[in-house]
Coordinates of C-alpha atoms and ligand atoms in Angstrom, one line a residue:
M1 CA -3.4 61.2 -110.3
S2 CA -5.0 58.1 -108.9
K3 CA -4.3 54.6 -110.4
W4 CA -8.1 53.8 -110.1
N5 CA -10.9 54.4 -112.4
Y6 CA -13.5 55.4 -110.0
K7 CA -16.4 55.2 -112.4
E8 CA -15.6 51.6 -113.6
L9 CA -15.2 50.5 -109.8
G10 CA -18.5 52.1 -108.9
L11 CA -17.1 54.2 -106.1
R12 CA -19.7 55.6 -103.7
A13 CA -18.7 57.9 -100.8
G14 CA -20.5 59.6 -98.2
I15 CA -19.5 61.8 -95.3
E16 CA -20.4 62.1 -91.6
I17 CA -19.5 65.3 -89.8
H18 CA -19.5 65.9 -86.2
Q19 CA -19.1 69.4 -85.2
E20 CA -19.3 70.9 -81.6
L21 CA -21.8 73.9 -81.4
D22 CA -21.0 77.2 -79.8
T23 CA -23.4 77.6 -76.9
E24 CA -23.5 78.9 -73.5
S25 CA -24.3 75.6 -71.8
K26 CA -24.0 71.8 -72.4
L27 CA -26.9 70.0 -74.0
F28 CA -28.6 68.5 -71.1
C29 CA -27.2 70.2 -68.1
R30 CA -26.2 73.8 -67.5
C31 CA -22.3 73.2 -67.1
T32 CA -19.9 75.4 -69.0
P33 CA -19.2 73.6 -72.4
E34 CA -15.3 74.1 -72.3
L35 CA -12.3 72.1 -72.0
T36 CA -9.8 72.5 -69.3
Q37 CA -6.2 71.7 -68.6
D38 CA -6.5 72.1 -64.9
D39 CA -6.1 69.3 -62.4
P40 CA -9.3 67.5 -61.8
D41 CA -11.4 68.5 -58.6
F42 CA -12.5 65.0 -58.2
I43 CA -11.7 61.6 -59.7
I44 CA -14.2 58.7 -59.9
R45 CA -13.4 55.0 -60.7
R46 CA -15.8 52.7 -62.2
N47 CA -15.8 49.2 -63.4
F48 CA -17.7 47.6 -66.3
R49 CA -20.5 45.3 -65.3
P50 CA -22.7 43.6 -67.7
V51 CA -26.4 43.6 -66.9
L52 CA -29.0 41.4 -68.3
G53 CA -31.2 42.8 -71.0
E54 CA -35.1 42.7 -71.0
M55 CA -35.1 39.3 -72.8
G56 CA -32.8 37.8 -70.0
E57 CA -29.8 37.6 -72.2
F58 CA -26.5 39.5 -72.1
D59 CA -25.7 41.8 -74.9
K60 CA -22.9 40.3 -76.8
A61 CA -20.9 43.5 -77.4
M62 CA -21.2 44.3 -73.7
L63 CA -19.7 41.1 -72.6
V64 CA -16.9 41.7 -75.1
E65 CA -16.0 45.0 -73.2
Y66 CA -16.5 43.4 -69.8
Q67 CA -14.0 40.7 -70.6
K68 CA -11.3 43.1 -71.4
G69 CA -11.2 43.7 -67.7
L70 CA -10.7 47.4 -67.8
S71 CA -11.5 49.9 -65.3
I72 CA -12.3 53.4 -65.9
Q73 CA -11.3 56.6 -64.2
Y74 CA -13.1 59.9 -64.8
Q75 CA -11.6 63.3 -64.0
G76 CA -14.4 65.7 -63.0
Y77 CA -14.5 69.5 -62.4
D78 CA -17.0 71.5 -60.4
A79 CA -17.2 74.0 -63.3
Y80 CA -17.5 71.7 -66.2
S81 CA -19.3 68.8 -64.8
C82 CA -22.2 68.1 -62.5
S83 CA -24.1 65.1 -61.2
Y84 CA -25.4 64.6 -64.8
E85 CA -22.1 63.9 -66.3
I86 CA -21.6 61.0 -63.7
D87 CA -25.0 59.6 -64.3
E88 CA -26.5 60.5 -60.9
T89 CA -29.0 62.9 -62.2
P90 CA -31.5 62.6 -65.2
P91 CA -31.0 64.9 -68.0
F92 CA -32.2 68.5 -67.7
E93 CA -34.2 70.3 -70.6
M94 CA -32.4 70.4 -73.9
D95 CA -30.4 73.6 -74.1
T96 CA -32.6 76.2 -76.1
R97 CA -29.8 77.5 -78.2
S98 CA -28.9 74.0 -79.4
L99 CA -32.6 73.4 -80.1
E100 CA -32.8 76.6 -82.2
I101 CA -29.4 75.8 -84.2
G102 CA -30.8 72.5 -85.0
I103 CA -34.0 73.8 -86.4
I104 CA -32.0 76.3 -88.4
L105 CA -29.4 73.9 -89.8
C106 CA -32.4 71.7 -91.0
L107 CA -33.8 74.4 -93.0
M108 CA -30.2 75.2 -94.5
F109 CA -30.2 71.7 -95.6
H110 CA -33.7 71.8 -97.1
M111 CA -35.2 69.4 -94.5
A112 CA -38.5 69.8 -92.9
P113 CA -37.7 69.7 -89.1
I114 CA -39.3 66.9 -87.4
R115 CA -42.2 68.3 -85.2
E116 CA -42.0 65.8 -82.4
L117 CA -38.4 65.3 -81.3
H118 CA -37.6 62.1 -79.5
V119 CA -34.4 62.1 -77.5
C120 CA -32.9 58.6 -78.1
R121 CA -30.0 56.6 -76.7
K122 CA -27.1 55.3 -78.5
N123 CA -25.0 52.7 -76.6
Y124 CA -21.4 53.6 -76.0
L125 CA -19.5 50.6 -74.5
D126 CA -16.0 52.1 -74.3
G127 CA -16.6 54.0 -71.0
S128 CA -16.5 57.4 -72.8
V129 CA -20.0 58.0 -71.5
P130 CA -20.4 57.1 -67.9
C131 CA -24.2 56.1 -68.1
G132 CA -23.3 53.8 -71.1
F133 CA -25.1 55.7 -73.8
Q134 CA -25.1 59.0 -75.7
R135 CA -28.3 61.0 -76.1
T136 CA -28.9 61.8 -79.5
T137 CA -31.9 63.5 -81.3
I138 CA -32.9 63.4 -84.9
F139 CA -33.9 66.9 -86.1
G140 CA -34.2 66.1 -89.8
L141 CA -34.2 63.7 -92.6
N142 CA -33.7 63.5 -96.3
G143 CA -32.6 67.0 -97.2
Y144 CA -29.8 68.1 -99.6
I145 CA -27.2 70.6 -100.3
E146 CA -26.4 72.0 -103.7
I147 CA -22.8 72.5 -104.6
D148 CA -21.6 73.5 -108.1
N149 CA -25.1 72.7 -109.6
K150 CA -25.2 69.0 -108.1
K151 CA -27.5 68.0 -105.3
Y152 CA -26.0 66.0 -102.5
G153 CA -28.4 64.1 -100.4
V154 CA -28.2 64.9 -96.6
N155 CA -29.6 61.9 -95.0
T156 CA -29.9 62.7 -91.3
L157 CA -29.2 65.8 -89.1
C158 CA -28.9 65.1 -85.4
V159 CA -27.9 67.0 -82.2
E160 CA -26.2 65.0 -79.7
E161 CA -23.9 65.1 -76.7
D162 CA -20.0 64.8 -77.2
A163 CA -18.5 62.0 -75.2
A164 CA -15.8 62.4 -72.6
R165 CA -12.3 62.6 -73.9
K166 CA -9.9 60.0 -73.5
I167 CA -6.7 61.4 -71.5
Q168 CA -4.7 58.3 -70.9
Y169 CA -4.5 54.4 -71.2
D170 CA -2.6 52.6 -68.5
E171 CA -1.9 49.3 -70.3
K172 CA -0.2 47.7 -67.3
N173 CA -3.1 48.3 -64.9
K174 CA -5.7 48.3 -67.5
I175 CA -7.1 51.8 -66.5
I176 CA -8.6 54.2 -69.0
T177 CA -8.8 57.7 -67.9
Y178 CA -11.5 60.2 -69.4
R179 CA -12.1 63.8 -68.8
L180 CA -15.5 64.8 -68.2
D181 CA -15.1 68.4 -69.5
R182 CA -16.0 67.5 -73.1
L183 CA -18.9 65.2 -72.1
G184 CA -22.2 66.8 -73.0
I185 CA -21.1 69.5 -75.3
P186 CA -23.7 69.8 -78.0
L187 CA -22.7 68.5 -81.4
V188 CA -24.4 68.5 -84.7
E189 CA -24.0 65.2 -86.8
I190 CA -24.5 65.6 -90.4
V191 CA -24.7 62.4 -92.6
T192 CA -24.7 62.7 -96.4
D193 CA -25.9 60.1 -98.8
P194 CA -23.0 58.1 -100.6
D195 CA -23.3 60.6 -103.5
M196 CA -19.7 61.3 -104.1
N197 CA -18.1 59.3 -106.8
T198 CA -14.4 60.3 -106.7
P199 CA -12.2 61.4 -103.9
E200 CA -11.9 65.1 -105.5
E201 CA -15.6 65.4 -105.3
F202 CA -15.7 64.2 -101.8
E203 CA -12.9 66.6 -100.7
K204 CA -14.9 69.3 -102.4
V205 CA -18.4 68.4 -100.6
A206 CA -16.4 68.0 -97.2
F207 CA -14.7 71.4 -97.7
N208 CA -17.9 73.1 -98.3
L209 CA -19.8 71.6 -95.5
G210 CA -17.1 72.7 -93.1
L211 CA -17.1 76.2 -94.6
L212 CA -20.8 76.3 -94.4
L213 CA -20.8 75.3 -90.5
R214 CA -17.9 77.8 -89.9
S215 CA -19.6 80.7 -91.8
S216 CA -23.0 79.9 -90.1
G217 CA -21.2 81.2 -86.7
F218 CA -23.0 78.4 -84.8
V219 CA -20.0 76.2 -84.2
K220 CA -16.8 76.1 -82.1
R221 CA -13.5 76.8 -83.4
G222 CA -10.3 74.9 -82.9
I223 CA -8.7 71.6 -82.9
G224 CA -11.0 68.6 -82.1
T225 CA -14.2 70.6 -82.5
I226 CA -14.8 69.1 -86.0
R227 CA -14.4 65.3 -86.7
Q228 CA -15.3 63.8 -90.0
D229 CA -15.7 60.2 -91.1
I230 CA -15.8 58.7 -94.6
N231 CA -18.1 55.8 -95.6
V232 CA -17.0 54.2 -98.9
S233 CA -17.7 51.3 -100.9
I234 CA -17.0 50.0 -104.4
R235 CA -19.5 47.9 -106.5
S236 CA -17.9 44.6 -105.7
G237 CA -17.3 45.6 -102.1
S238 CA -19.3 46.9 -99.1
R239 CA -19.7 49.8 -97.0
V240 CA -16.9 50.7 -94.8
E241 CA -16.8 53.5 -92.5
I242 CA -13.4 55.2 -91.9
K243 CA -13.3 57.3 -88.6
G244 CA -10.7 60.0 -87.6
V245 CA -10.0 61.8 -90.9
Q246 CA -8.1 64.6 -89.7
K247 CA -7.4 66.7 -92.6
L248 CA -9.0 67.1 -96.1
D249 CA -5.8 66.1 -97.8
W250 CA -6.1 62.6 -96.2
I251 CA -9.2 61.8 -98.1
Q252 CA -7.8 61.0 -101.3
P253 CA -5.0 58.5 -100.1
L254 CA -7.6 57.0 -97.7
I255 CA -10.2 56.2 -100.3
D256 CA -7.5 54.9 -102.9
N257 CA -6.2 52.5 -100.0
E258 CA -9.6 51.3 -99.1
I259 CA -10.4 50.7 -102.8
E260 CA -7.3 48.6 -102.9
R261 CA -8.2 46.9 -99.8
Q262 CA -11.8 46.0 -100.9
L263 CA -10.5 44.8 -104.3
N264 CA -8.0 42.5 -102.6
L265 CA -10.5 41.0 -100.2
V266 CA -12.7 40.4 -103.2
K267 CA -9.9 38.5 -104.9
I268 CA -9.3 36.4 -101.7
K269 CA -13.0 35.5 -101.7
E270 CA -12.8 34.5 -105.3
E271 CA -9.7 32.4 -104.7
M272 CA -11.5 30.7 -101.8
E273 CA -14.3 29.9 -104.1
K274 CA -12.0 28.6 -106.7
R275 CA -10.5 26.4 -104.0
G276 CA -14.0 24.9 -103.6
L277 CA -14.3 26.5 -100.0
N278 CA -17.7 27.3 -98.3
K279 CA -18.6 28.1 -94.7
S280 CA -19.1 24.5 -93.7
N281 CA -15.3 23.9 -94.2
F282 CA -14.5 25.9 -91.1
N283 CA -15.9 23.9 -88.2
I284 CA -12.4 23.7 -86.9
K285 CA -11.2 22.1 -83.7
P286 CA -8.5 23.8 -81.8
I287 CA -5.5 21.6 -80.8
E288 CA -3.1 22.1 -78.1
L289 CA 0.5 22.7 -79.2
T290 CA 2.2 23.5 -75.9
E291 CA 4.2 20.5 -75.9
I292 CA 5.8 20.9 -79.2
L293 CA 6.9 24.5 -78.5
K294 CA 8.1 23.9 -74.9
E295 CA 11.8 24.3 -76.1
T296 CA 11.2 27.4 -78.1
K297 CA 13.9 30.1 -78.2
F298 CA 11.2 32.8 -79.0
K299 CA 11.2 34.9 -75.6
P300 CA 7.5 36.0 -75.4
L301 CA 6.4 32.4 -76.2
K302 CA 8.9 30.9 -73.9
S303 CA 7.8 33.0 -70.9
A304 CA 4.2 32.3 -71.6
I305 CA 4.8 28.6 -71.6
K306 CA 6.7 29.1 -68.2
N307 CA 3.8 30.9 -66.9
K308 CA 1.5 28.1 -67.5
K309 CA 0.0 29.7 -70.5
K310 CA -1.3 27.5 -73.3
V311 CA -0.4 27.4 -77.1
I312 CA -3.4 26.3 -79.2
G313 CA -3.6 26.1 -82.9
I314 CA -6.0 25.4 -85.8
K315 CA -5.6 24.0 -89.1
V316 CA -7.3 26.2 -91.6
P317 CA -8.2 24.0 -94.7
K318 CA -7.0 25.1 -98.2
M319 CA -6.0 28.5 -97.1
K320 CA -2.3 28.3 -97.7
D321 CA -0.8 31.6 -99.0
L322 CA -4.0 33.6 -98.6
L323 CA -3.2 35.1 -95.2
G324 CA 0.1 36.3 -96.7
I325 CA -1.6 38.5 -99.4
K326 CA -0.9 42.3 -98.9
I327 CA -4.3 43.9 -99.0
Q328 CA -3.5 47.6 -98.0
N329 CA 0.0 48.8 -98.7
D330 CA 2.3 46.4 -96.7
K331 CA -0.4 45.0 -94.5
S332 CA -1.3 41.4 -95.1
F333 CA -4.7 39.8 -94.6
G334 CA -3.1 38.0 -91.8
K335 CA -2.1 41.2 -90.1
E336 CA -5.6 42.6 -90.5
I337 CA -7.0 39.5 -88.8
A338 CA -4.6 40.1 -85.9
E339 CA -5.7 43.7 -85.5
K340 CA -9.3 42.7 -85.4
L341 CA -8.4 40.0 -82.9
K342 CA -6.6 42.4 -80.8
S343 CA -9.5 44.9 -80.9
I344 CA -12.0 42.4 -79.8
T345 CA -10.3 40.1 -77.2
G346 CA -7.2 42.2 -76.5
L347 CA -5.0 39.1 -77.4
K348 CA -1.8 39.8 -79.4
G349 CA 0.6 37.7 -81.2
L350 CA -1.2 35.8 -83.9
I351 CA 1.1 33.6 -85.6
H352 CA 0.4 31.8 -88.8
S353 CA 2.3 29.7 -91.5
D354 CA 2.1 32.2 -94.3
E355 CA 4.6 34.3 -92.3
D356 CA 8.2 34.0 -92.2
L357 CA 8.4 31.9 -89.0
K358 CA 12.1 32.3 -88.6
K359 CA 11.3 35.7 -87.0
Y360 CA 9.7 33.9 -84.3
K361 CA 12.6 31.5 -84.0
I362 CA 10.5 28.4 -84.8
T363 CA 12.6 25.8 -86.2
N364 CA 11.7 23.5 -89.2
K365 CA 11.5 20.6 -86.8
E366 CA 8.8 22.5 -84.8
I367 CA 6.9 23.3 -87.9
S368 CA 6.9 19.7 -89.2
A369 CA 5.6 18.6 -85.8
I370 CA 2.9 21.3 -85.7
E371 CA 1.9 20.1 -89.2
K372 CA 1.7 16.5 -88.2
K373 CA -0.1 17.3 -85.0
L374 CA -2.8 19.3 -87.0
K375 CA -3.0 16.6 -89.6
M376 CA -2.3 19.3 -92.4
D377 CA -2.3 18.8 -96.2
E378 CA -0.4 20.8 -98.5
K379 CA -2.8 23.5 -99.2
D380 CA -3.7 24.1 -95.6
L381 CA -2.5 26.8 -93.3
F382 CA -2.1 26.8 -89.6
I383 CA -2.5 29.5 -87.0
F384 CA -1.7 29.4 -83.4
L385 CA -1.9 31.8 -80.3
F386 CA -0.7 31.6 -76.9
G387 CA -2.3 32.8 -73.5
P388 CA -4.8 31.9 -71.0
K389 CA -6.6 28.8 -72.3
N390 CA -10.2 30.3 -72.4
K391 CA -9.0 33.4 -73.9
V392 CA -7.1 31.6 -76.7
I393 CA -10.0 29.5 -77.4
E394 CA -12.4 32.4 -77.6
S395 CA -9.8 34.4 -79.7
L396 CA -9.4 31.4 -82.3
D397 CA -13.2 31.5 -82.7
V398 CA -12.9 35.2 -83.7
I399 CA -10.2 34.3 -86.3
I400 CA -12.3 31.5 -87.6
N401 CA -15.3 33.6 -87.9
R402 CA -13.1 36.4 -89.7
I403 CA -11.9 33.7 -92.2
K404 CA -15.5 32.6 -92.8
M405 CA -16.6 36.2 -93.5
A406 CA -13.8 36.4 -96.3
L407 CA -16.2 34.1 -98.2
D408 CA -18.7 37.2 -98.4
G409 CA -15.8 39.5 -99.6
V410 CA -15.7 42.8 -97.8
P411 CA -17.3 42.9 -94.1
Q412 CA -19.2 46.0 -93.1
E413 CA -16.8 47.6 -90.6
T414 CA -16.0 50.7 -88.9
R415 CA -12.2 51.3 -89.3
R416 CA -9.7 53.9 -88.0
A417 CA -7.6 56.1 -90.2
E418 CA -3.9 55.8 -89.4
E419 CA -1.2 58.2 -90.2
D420 CA 0.1 56.2 -93.1
F421 CA -3.4 56.3 -94.7
T422 CA -4.1 52.6 -93.9
T423 CA -6.9 51.6 -91.6
E424 CA -7.5 49.5 -88.6
F425 CA -10.5 47.6 -87.4
I426 CA -12.6 49.3 -84.7
R427 CA -15.9 47.3 -84.7
E428 CA -18.5 45.8 -87.1
L429 CA -20.7 48.5 -88.6
H430 CA -23.7 49.3 -86.6
G431 CA -27.0 48.9 -88.2
G432 CA -29.8 51.6 -87.8
K433 CA -31.0 49.7 -84.9
R434 CA -28.6 51.2 -82.6
L435 CA -31.0 54.0 -81.4
Y436 CA -33.6 53.5 -78.9
P437 CA -35.9 55.8 -77.0
D438 CA -34.5 57.7 -73.9
T439 CA -37.1 57.1 -71.2
D440 CA -35.7 60.0 -69.1
M441 CA -36.7 62.6 -71.5
H442 CA -40.2 63.9 -72.8
P443 CA -40.7 64.4 -76.6
I444 CA -39.9 67.9 -77.6
I445 CA -42.6 69.6 -79.7
I446 CA -41.4 71.8 -82.6
T447 CA -44.1 74.5 -83.0
D448 CA -44.8 76.7 -86.2
K449 CA -43.8 79.6 -84.1
M450 CA -40.4 78.1 -83.4
I451 CA -39.9 77.4 -87.2
E452 CA -41.2 81.0 -88.0
T453 CA -38.7 82.5 -85.4
A454 CA -35.9 80.4 -86.8
S455 CA -36.3 81.1 -90.3
P456 CA -35.1 84.8 -90.6
K457 CA -32.0 83.7 -88.8
I458 CA -30.9 81.3 -91.5
P459 CA -27.4 82.5 -92.5
E460 CA -26.1 83.1 -95.9
Y461 CA -24.6 80.1 -97.6
P462 CA -20.6 80.5 -97.8
W463 CA -20.8 80.3 -101.7
E464 CA -23.2 83.4 -101.5
I465 CA -20.9 85.2 -99.2
I466 CA -18.1 84.6 -101.5
D467 CA -19.9 86.0 -104.5
R468 CA -21.2 89.0 -102.7
I469 CA -17.8 90.0 -101.1
Y470 CA -16.1 89.3 -104.4
N471 CA -18.4 91.7 -106.3
E472 CA -18.2 94.3 -103.8
Y473 CA -14.5 94.5 -103.1
K474 CA -12.8 92.4 -105.8
I475 CA -10.4 90.5 -103.6
D476 CA -9.3 87.0 -104.5
K477 CA -11.8 84.4 -103.5
E478 CA -9.1 82.4 -101.7
F479 CA -8.8 85.3 -99.6
I480 CA -12.5 85.4 -98.8
I481 CA -12.5 81.7 -97.9
D482 CA -9.5 82.4 -95.4
L483 CA -11.5 85.3 -93.9
I484 CA -14.5 83.0 -93.4
L485 CA -12.3 80.2 -92.0
S486 CA -10.3 82.6 -89.7
E487 CA -13.7 84.2 -88.7
R488 CA -12.4 87.7 -89.6
L489 CA -15.0 88.2 -92.2
A490 CA -17.3 90.2 -89.9
I491 CA -14.6 92.6 -88.9
F492 CA -13.3 92.8 -92.5
E493 CA -16.8 94.0 -93.5
R494 CA -17.1 96.4 -90.4
I495 CA -13.9 98.1 -91.3
L496 CA -14.7 98.6 -94.9
S497 CA -18.2 99.9 -94.3
N498 CA -16.8 102.5 -91.8
Y499 CA -13.6 103.6 -93.4
E500 CA -12.4 104.3 -97.0
I501 CA -9.4 102.0 -97.1
D502 CA -8.1 99.5 -99.7
P503 CA -9.9 96.3 -99.2
K504 CA -6.7 94.4 -100.2
L505 CA -4.7 96.2 -97.5
V506 CA -7.4 95.3 -94.8
C507 CA -7.6 91.6 -96.0
I508 CA -3.8 91.1 -96.0
S509 CA -3.4 92.8 -92.6
L510 CA -6.1 90.7 -91.0
L511 CA -4.9 87.4 -92.6
E512 CA -1.2 87.5 -93.5
T513 CA 0.1 90.0 -91.0
L514 CA -1.8 88.4 -88.1
K515 CA -0.6 84.8 -89.4
A516 CA 2.9 85.9 -89.5
L517 CA 2.6 87.4 -85.9
S518 CA 1.1 84.1 -84.8
R519 CA 4.0 82.1 -86.3
K520 CA 6.3 84.2 -84.0
N521 CA 4.1 82.8 -81.2
L522 CA 2.5 86.2 -80.4
P523 CA -0.9 85.8 -78.7
I524 CA -2.9 87.4 -81.4
E525 CA -6.1 85.7 -80.2
K526 CA -6.0 88.4 -77.6
I527 CA -6.5 91.3 -80.1
T528 CA -10.2 92.0 -80.1
D529 CA -12.3 93.1 -83.2
D530 CA -12.7 96.6 -81.7
Q531 CA -9.0 97.0 -81.4
L532 CA -8.4 95.9 -84.9
E533 CA -10.9 98.5 -86.0
D534 CA -8.9 101.2 -84.0
V535 CA -5.9 100.5 -86.1
F536 CA -7.7 101.1 -89.4
A537 CA -9.5 104.2 -87.9
A538 CA -6.0 105.6 -87.2
L539 CA -4.9 104.8 -90.7
N540 CA -8.0 106.5 -92.1
D541 CA -7.3 109.5 -90.1
K542 CA -3.8 109.5 -91.4
K543 CA -2.5 109.1 -87.8
I544 CA -0.4 106.2 -89.0
A545 CA 1.0 104.8 -92.2
K546 CA 0.2 101.5 -93.3
E547 CA 3.8 100.2 -92.5
A548 CA 3.0 100.8 -88.8
I549 CA 0.1 98.2 -88.6
E550 CA 2.3 95.2 -87.9
E551 CA 4.1 96.8 -85.1
I552 CA 0.8 98.0 -83.5
F553 CA -0.7 94.6 -83.7
E554 CA 2.4 93.2 -82.2
T555 CA 2.1 95.6 -79.3
M556 CA -1.7 95.0 -78.9
A557 CA -1.2 91.2 -78.7
L558 CA 1.5 91.6 -76.0
K559 CA -0.3 94.4 -74.0
P560 CA -4.0 93.6 -74.5
K561 CA -5.0 96.4 -72.0
M562 CA -3.3 99.1 -73.8
N563 CA -5.5 101.5 -76.0
I564 CA -4.5 102.7 -79.5
E565 CA -3.5 106.2 -78.4
K566 CA -1.0 104.8 -75.7
I567 CA 0.4 102.3 -78.2
L568 CA 1.1 105.0 -80.8
K569 CA 2.7 107.0 -78.2
E570 CA 4.9 104.1 -76.8
L571 CA 5.9 103.2 -80.4
D572 CA 6.6 106.8 -81.1
I573 CA 4.2 106.8 -84.1
K574 CA 2.8 110.0 -85.3
S575 CA 2.3 110.7 -89.0
I576 CA 4.9 113.2 -90.2
S577 CA 4.8 115.8 -92.8
S578 CA 6.6 115.6 -96.2
D579 CA 8.7 118.6 -95.2
A580 CA 10.0 116.6 -92.1
V581 CA 10.7 113.6 -94.1
E582 CA 12.5 115.6 -96.9
N583 CA 14.7 117.0 -94.1
I584 CA 15.5 113.5 -93.0
I585 CA 16.4 112.5 -96.5
D586 CA 18.5 115.5 -97.1
E587 CA 20.5 114.6 -93.8
V588 CA 20.9 111.0 -95.0
I589 CA 22.2 112.1 -98.6
E590 CA 24.5 114.7 -97.0
K591 CA 26.1 111.9 -94.7
N592 CA 26.6 109.4 -97.7
Q593 CA 27.6 111.8 -100.6
Q594 CA 30.9 109.8 -101.4
F595 CA 28.9 106.6 -101.3
I596 CA 26.3 107.9 -103.7
K597 CA 28.7 109.3 -106.1
E598 CA 30.5 105.9 -106.4
Q599 CA 27.4 103.8 -106.6
G600 CA 24.9 106.1 -108.4
M601 CA 21.2 104.8 -108.3
R602 CA 22.5 101.5 -106.7
A603 CA 22.9 103.5 -103.6
F604 CA 19.0 103.8 -103.4
K605 CA 18.3 100.7 -101.5
P606 CA 20.7 101.3 -98.8
M607 CA 19.7 104.8 -98.5
M608 CA 16.0 103.8 -98.3
G609 CA 16.8 101.5 -95.5
D610 CA 18.4 104.2 -93.5
V611 CA 15.5 106.7 -94.2
M612 CA 13.0 104.1 -93.2
K613 CA 14.7 103.3 -89.9
V614 CA 13.5 106.8 -88.9
V615 CA 10.1 107.2 -90.5
R616 CA 8.7 103.7 -90.6
G617 CA 4.9 103.8 -89.9
K618 CA 5.0 107.5 -90.0
M619 CA 4.5 108.0 -93.8
D620 CA 3.5 105.6 -96.4
G621 CA 6.6 103.6 -97.8
K622 CA 5.7 104.4 -101.4
K623 CA 5.6 108.2 -100.8
V624 CA 9.0 107.9 -99.0
S625 CA 10.7 106.0 -101.8
D626 CA 9.4 108.6 -104.4
L627 CA 10.7 111.4 -102.5
L628 CA 14.1 109.7 -102.1
R629 CA 14.4 108.7 -105.6
T630 CA 13.8 112.2 -106.8
K631 CA 16.4 113.6 -104.4
I632 CA 19.1 111.2 -105.3
T633 CA 18.7 111.7 -109.0
K634 CA 18.8 115.4 -108.4
F635 CA 21.9 115.0 -106.3
L636 CA 23.6 113.0 -109.0
K637 CA 22.8 115.6 -111.7
Q638 CA 24.6 118.3 -109.7
Ligands
LIG701 ZN1 -23.3 69.1 -66.0

């Protein structure tokens, strides 16, 4: 149970899903859309360089990236990347399959597809797209999806390119390495309205959207192919986007922690107002403190001063104790500011007077001297940083701005989900203005004919599939969901339409048995649907008993080229007659007469084990046990 009353807080949450599409080629070139672990065929090194915009000014965000002084290394592959990925060729035509999937998904979300698509650019300044922007295309707007009788707005549906994947960050040399294989793989981006009012509801919608994409057959499987973000706000707070939500069960703690964070930021804002602060109080002048701290015992500080770095501090008026307030789990407001600083300027090591300064080996004498130098009053707070002078001055500016923002409560931000369900600053939230037209691509006209062709291809909604399979085969709905998620529903249906076999047995074999083998690290992905069908055909023809299924799957995984007849031969599996089994049972009883006389029916279990050693997979276990029970009973009566 959560500690929050979501209704009272006015919780609103929306989801943003990015899912890779399963296509033959990338979105704007014809490279193979697959990831590789091989050594790269070529490596390209590039440096950031800001260029003047049309208005004769540098983009601020671009300058920030430039000042980080990073260089970028791209790992390229002849099969998975071409001159398009490295921005030496304009885009080719949009992949036709992605175009069709985009239209079909619009129809599934009750959107009228946009009839003149415009490929747009979205700036990516972290180097993950070599040309500096991602190409994205809005296919539909303002649709909805109905789940459990509630309509959830689907605000936008886009088809866009995936970015390159980050392989390594060499902090010492400031080199980021990206691999170009993932760049350009088509993605669908689905953004809902903030219509979810509790974490449970959010989890349900996220789950069903994921299920819908999976059951559609349009998307890739596996780790990293789906990424979901949450955007969340409470009435007194504002919209915060949380990226990198890896599992559905992260949702509740992430939302709960974000509520806590927003409430605490609002508290800080109220306290600042109570103390009579407004934005004009923060025209603060940085003052150098190097001299005061030159005898410091704190190693990082000491070596910085030795290397001619500067210590510069500020007095923050009437903010005493506010940076020490814990706003998310153990994370204080001061720590949150430090994280933002690190993300924006790369400078670490923010020190402030709400902290226990003993951990930095700062003495009371030094503290008094700093307070005196900064002309502090009782309610004031100090912050200082050390590093290259310009960097420190710039960083103090970031800090002052963040503190000013606290007067507005919760800033709109994009944050990253951490393993402990707290979040860390990534960037300020982008407005809708982030998209601008791509001058390399012509508009794409969606004709009536294209929509007519797409309409009959709309797949069943997963909830319809679940009802249909349930009504037909009466297996648990949980199993049906598992069949969809494991993409074994099609083969399940194929087997049951071709053979008269217990649906439960097929379902359990396809799910549990295969899962158990996979846990033993057997390469079950090598087993094809046709092979799976062969096993059930053999069962149907009574060539094997159901007990043999696991062993046959195992052999199929290990020897993918071997056909079913050979496997049965190798495993010495042929079904045997009841007479033969009776003979085996008679032999076992004969050998164990004394034991059975002593133990009575308790001897049944070990006897059954002995018999099954010989007949496993050749006769149904239930039949064997019936026969054995009858025989032992008869023997005991003699
Ligand atoms: Zn390419």
